[in-house]
Short mmCIF file of C-alpha atoms in Angstrom, two decimals:
data_model
loop_
_atom_site.label_atom_id
_atom_site.label_comp_id
_atom_site.label_asym_id
_atom_site.label_seq_id
_atom_site.Cartn_x
_atom_site.Cartn_y
_atom_site.Cartn_z
CA MET A 24 34.69 70.58 86.44
CA PRO A 25 37.04 68.01 85.39
CA THR A 26 39.60 68.76 82.65
CA PRO A 27 38.81 67.04 79.36
CA PRO A 28 41.40 64.61 78.30
CA PRO A 29 43.81 65.96 75.71
CA ARG A 30 42.82 65.48 72.11
CA ARG A 31 44.74 63.02 70.04
CA PRO A 32 46.19 64.32 66.76
CA ASP A 33 43.85 62.04 64.77
CA ASP A 34 40.69 63.31 66.47
CA LEU A 35 40.09 65.77 63.60
CA VAL A 36 40.46 63.07 60.91
CA GLN A 37 38.04 60.81 63.07
CA LEU A 38 35.45 63.58 63.38
CA LEU A 39 35.58 64.63 59.63
CA THR A 40 35.32 60.99 58.68
CA ARG A 41 32.32 60.35 60.88
CA ALA A 42 30.62 63.42 59.78
CA GLU A 43 31.25 62.61 56.00
CA ARG A 44 30.01 59.13 56.47
CA LEU A 45 26.94 60.22 58.25
CA ALA A 46 26.28 62.99 55.76
CA ALA A 47 26.68 60.73 52.94
CA ARG A 48 24.38 57.97 54.31
CA ARG A 49 21.70 60.70 54.83
CA LEU A 50 22.22 62.15 51.32
CA GLN A 51 22.11 58.60 49.71
CA ALA A 52 18.81 57.97 51.36
CA VAL A 53 17.23 61.23 49.98
CA LEU A 54 18.69 60.54 46.58
CA GLU A 55 17.48 57.01 46.38
CA GLU A 56 14.00 58.21 46.85
CA GLU A 57 14.49 60.40 43.83
CA GLY A 58 16.16 57.74 41.81
CA CYS A 59 19.54 59.34 41.79
CA SER A 60 22.97 57.95 42.82
CA LEU A 61 25.53 60.08 44.82
CA ASP A 62 27.77 59.97 41.79
CA ALA A 63 25.14 61.02 39.48
CA TRP A 64 24.13 63.84 41.91
CA ARG A 65 27.68 65.19 41.98
CA VAL A 66 27.73 65.27 38.15
CA LEU A 67 24.36 67.03 37.86
CA ALA A 68 25.37 69.50 40.54
CA LEU A 69 28.40 70.50 38.50
CA LEU A 70 26.49 70.78 35.22
CA SER A 71 23.65 72.78 36.96
CA ASP A 72 25.60 75.92 36.41
CA GLY A 73 24.72 75.81 32.73
CA GLU A 74 28.33 76.37 31.57
CA GLY A 75 29.11 72.88 30.19
CA HIS A 76 32.25 71.05 31.43
CA HIS A 77 34.72 68.72 29.89
CA MET A 78 35.14 65.18 31.17
CA THR A 79 38.26 65.95 33.18
CA ALA A 80 36.68 68.58 35.11
CA ILE A 81 33.60 66.36 35.81
CA ALA A 82 35.68 63.56 36.90
CA GLU A 83 37.63 65.64 39.38
CA ALA A 84 34.41 67.16 40.81
CA ALA A 85 32.60 63.89 41.15
CA PHE A 86 35.68 62.21 42.52
CA LEU A 87 35.52 59.49 39.88
CA PRO A 88 38.14 57.88 37.74
CA PRO A 89 37.65 58.66 33.95
CA PRO A 90 36.37 55.15 32.90
CA THR A 91 33.73 55.00 35.67
CA LEU A 92 32.57 58.57 34.79
CA THR A 93 32.35 57.72 31.14
CA LYS A 94 29.88 54.89 31.96
CA LEU A 95 27.79 57.21 34.26
CA VAL A 96 27.66 59.88 31.56
CA ASP A 97 26.52 57.30 29.06
CA GLN A 98 23.82 56.36 31.50
CA LEU A 99 22.72 59.87 32.06
CA VAL A 100 22.69 60.58 28.19
CA ASP A 101 20.61 57.37 27.81
CA GLN A 102 18.07 58.94 30.28
CA ASN A 103 18.09 62.21 28.42
CA LEU A 104 19.36 63.95 31.47
CA LEU A 105 22.40 65.30 29.73
CA HIS A 106 24.04 65.61 26.38
CA ARG A 107 27.42 66.04 24.88
CA ARG A 108 28.67 68.82 22.57
CA VAL A 109 32.00 69.48 20.90
CA ASP A 110 33.95 72.17 22.70
CA PRO A 111 33.88 75.25 20.20
CA PHE A 112 37.21 76.33 21.32
CA ASP A 113 38.86 72.96 21.23
CA ARG A 114 37.20 70.56 18.87
CA ARG A 115 39.23 67.68 20.40
CA ARG A 116 37.20 67.99 23.59
CA VAL A 117 33.68 67.35 24.48
CA LEU A 118 31.56 69.45 26.92
CA ALA A 119 28.60 67.84 28.83
CA HIS A 120 25.43 69.97 29.47
CA LEU A 121 22.12 69.18 31.20
CA THR A 122 19.31 68.73 28.81
CA PRO A 123 15.97 70.57 29.64
CA ARG A 124 14.70 67.41 31.20
CA GLY A 125 18.00 67.18 33.23
CA ARG A 126 17.42 70.80 34.60
CA VAL A 127 13.92 69.79 35.78
CA TYR A 128 15.15 66.52 37.22
CA TRP A 129 18.15 68.45 38.91
CA GLN A 130 15.85 71.05 40.44
CA ARG A 131 13.52 68.38 41.91
CA VAL A 132 16.50 66.24 43.29
CA GLU A 133 18.21 69.41 44.73
CA GLN A 134 14.94 70.46 46.37
CA ALA A 135 14.69 67.11 48.11
CA VAL A 136 18.44 67.33 49.21
CA ARG A 137 17.91 70.78 50.73
CA THR A 138 14.72 69.78 52.46
CA GLY A 139 16.51 66.76 53.76
CA ARG A 140 19.68 68.61 55.02
CA PRO A 141 19.99 69.26 58.68
CA THR A 142 20.98 72.71 59.67
CA LEU A 143 23.24 73.63 62.66
CA GLY A 144 21.52 77.19 63.18
CA ASP A 145 22.58 80.53 64.27
CA GLY A 146 24.98 80.91 61.33
CA ASP A 147 26.89 77.82 62.13
CA ASP A 148 26.23 76.31 58.69
CA GLU A 149 28.12 79.31 57.16
CA LEU A 150 30.78 79.10 59.81
CA LEU A 151 31.37 75.29 59.09
CA ARG A 152 31.38 75.80 55.46
CA SER A 153 33.93 78.55 55.81
CA LEU A 154 36.23 76.43 58.04
CA LEU A 155 36.06 73.33 55.80
CA ASP A 156 37.08 75.65 52.87
CA GLN A 157 39.98 76.97 54.67
CA LEU A 158 40.97 73.38 55.75
CA ALA A 159 40.75 72.01 52.36
CA ALA A 160 42.68 74.92 50.86
CA ALA A 161 45.44 74.62 53.53
CA LEU A 162 45.72 70.75 52.79
CA ALA A 163 45.74 71.46 49.12
CA GLU A 164 48.45 73.92 49.54
CA SER A 165 50.58 71.62 51.72
CA ALA A 166 50.30 68.93 49.17
CA HIS A 167 52.02 71.10 46.60
CA VAL A 168 54.85 71.87 48.78
#
């Protein structure tokens, strides 16, 4: 059996980029059928824990700059999917929460996403999740050095 060519150092970045783009494209197709954008899905996913989150945390989780997040949150408020409340511990901050309608919408969208998600099988989904978590942690740690 011939020896495979040596891997280039950027192969991992190429594979990660390709996988991310394919996954995002597939996810966007499912979300479009539900009338939801990828950015809105990320916001709703964070808020689905019922805790309420401040705008800075939401912006970080959704990978959005604050002005873009503000516009998106305004749209979601207008659709009665979420509401804002003053943080009881810091009255200068605002927390966003899902409305009851937002929870129902999130459950429907998330079920569609789960149904449309491909699986690797034989525990490989969890292995991949674990390895990606480790990689993200290592990259974050090396960024702080």
